[in-house]
Amino acid sequence: MTGLHRIRLVGATLLGLVLVGCAGSGSTPSGESSRTTVSASASPSASPTPVADSGWQAWTASYPAEDGRCEATAHQVVCRTGSGGFVGRSRSTGRVTWSVPPAGRGKDADLVVDSASERAVTSSGATLSAADLRTGKTAWTRRLTGGSTYPVVLRVAEGTVYVLETPAEGMKIIPLAAFRMSDGRTLWHRGVAADSYGDMAVFGGRVYTTDGTEVTARDARTGDTVATSAEGVECPHLVSGGHYLVCTGSPISAEDTFPPLRRLDPDTLRPLRTAEDTGQKPERGVISSDGVLVLYEDSAEDPGGGSWNAYDLVHPKRLWSYATTTEEAELAGDRFVTFTPVNDAPVRGRVITIDLHAGPKAKGAAAARMSAPYAQARYGEYPRLVLPGGDPDHVVVQAATHRGLRSMPLP
């Protein structure tokens, strides 16, 4: 065991002893006893039986091997299936209520769900497809602008889905397109110098991409370039949230040194004063509406256990750190949601929520809160979090190894 791992293990264990009292006793998390728990069917039905909707309840369900990533609106869970299909699940029982057949063949992309337009969008191979969440039927399908057979980056804003294709090896100019969510109409498309692995951000009427160094902002309605970042600002990867835009090092970099965190002005793309980061490898970040960036940073030389570090972007400073072993996390109101570390036996296999400003060592109403241990939350299940839009008090844990979903109250 390296010295770094010993430090992490000791720190995580001490933190676990502080937090274990938050979990309560028994195997049921606080508040769950008043909710109905059911076992849900895993397979979609050609003629699904209507299920009474009693709001978000506690339930568990398995799902087929061909099903992939799940997301949720305030009213249902939506999962993509192989080759660009979809299934919808009841929020009160977890049962499949509708299914949309596959739309294409090829490598599968991400899944985005838009509550405002009641659409879910994904791609498979060169086909972009959308499901109508009101009817549970296909809304539309379109060929990707560049005919890409590679996974693409999808973002949704103001009734539009933006698609950044992943280029074949050696391609420098790649397609960026905007489609209307309601009917799939192509609004505009451009060939852009961008790196899809650097991600894409869409907010405030603009679309942001990076080619690894320079950031470009485009008008979300027309695709026209409206700003570029200053020379000398390195930006391998974009992180966004609220009206904040931050450049970090790339999570796929093979280097062991990384450019510093850099907040950009979203209008001019000029660099703004930013808190000093840890110097570790940035893996994934989320930003709250009031400007708290929580970034998972890991050792490039000895990966496996890192820390979520919180940075105040408005008053540039580092707020707190939480040592754990997963880069899976989400935001729920003013709380940060993730999983407890696998190397802390007393508390592992749980969902934990942390006050965004006060951190994991806070006391009283701001103290960290944990769920009971759940199989779906174990490290070996490769779990991820699905937070329903409009309901910050509930969470669905999606486990990959044994293909399980668990709906439960948020700790």
XYZ file of N, CA and C in Angstrom, residues 1 10 19 25 110 132 169 178 202 211 236 268 303 311 344 393:
48
model
N 0.864 -1.200 0.000
C 0.000 0.000 0.000
C 0.887 1.233 0.000
N -6.976 6.157 5.975
C -7.134 6.637 7.338
C -8.114 7.793 7.375
N -19.423 10.215 10.589
C -20.698 10.226 9.902
C -21.610 9.067 10.236
N -30.079 3.547 12.954
C -29.946 2.111 13.154
C -30.950 1.380 12.299
N -25.374 8.828 -25.374
C -25.942 9.239 -24.110
C -27.466 9.273 -24.207
N -41.745 10.338 -27.207
C -42.731 11.221 -26.604
C -43.074 10.670 -25.229
N -10.917 8.906 -36.208
C -9.534 9.276 -35.906
C -8.955 10.158 -37.010
N -28.205 21.508 -34.312
C -29.308 21.775 -33.392
C -30.599 21.262 -34.014
N -24.318 24.113 -22.778
C -25.361 24.930 -23.382
C -26.138 25.628 -22.277
N -11.633 22.983 -28.337
C -10.816 22.091 -29.174
C -9.622 21.555 -28.391
N -8.833 21.896 -21.771
C -9.081 20.557 -22.308
C -10.504 20.062 -22.073
N -17.826 36.937 -22.528
C -16.603 37.300 -23.252
C -15.602 36.154 -23.357
N -4.216 5.948 -9.352
C -5.655 6.167 -9.287
C -6.375 5.073 -8.502
N -15.374 24.007 -4.440
C -14.775 25.326 -4.658
C -15.884 26.361 -4.815
N -14.193 2.090 3.492
C -14.631 2.462 4.841
C -15.760 1.510 5.241
N -36.324 15.283 -3.095
C -36.390 14.425 -1.916
C -36.395 12.948 -2.254
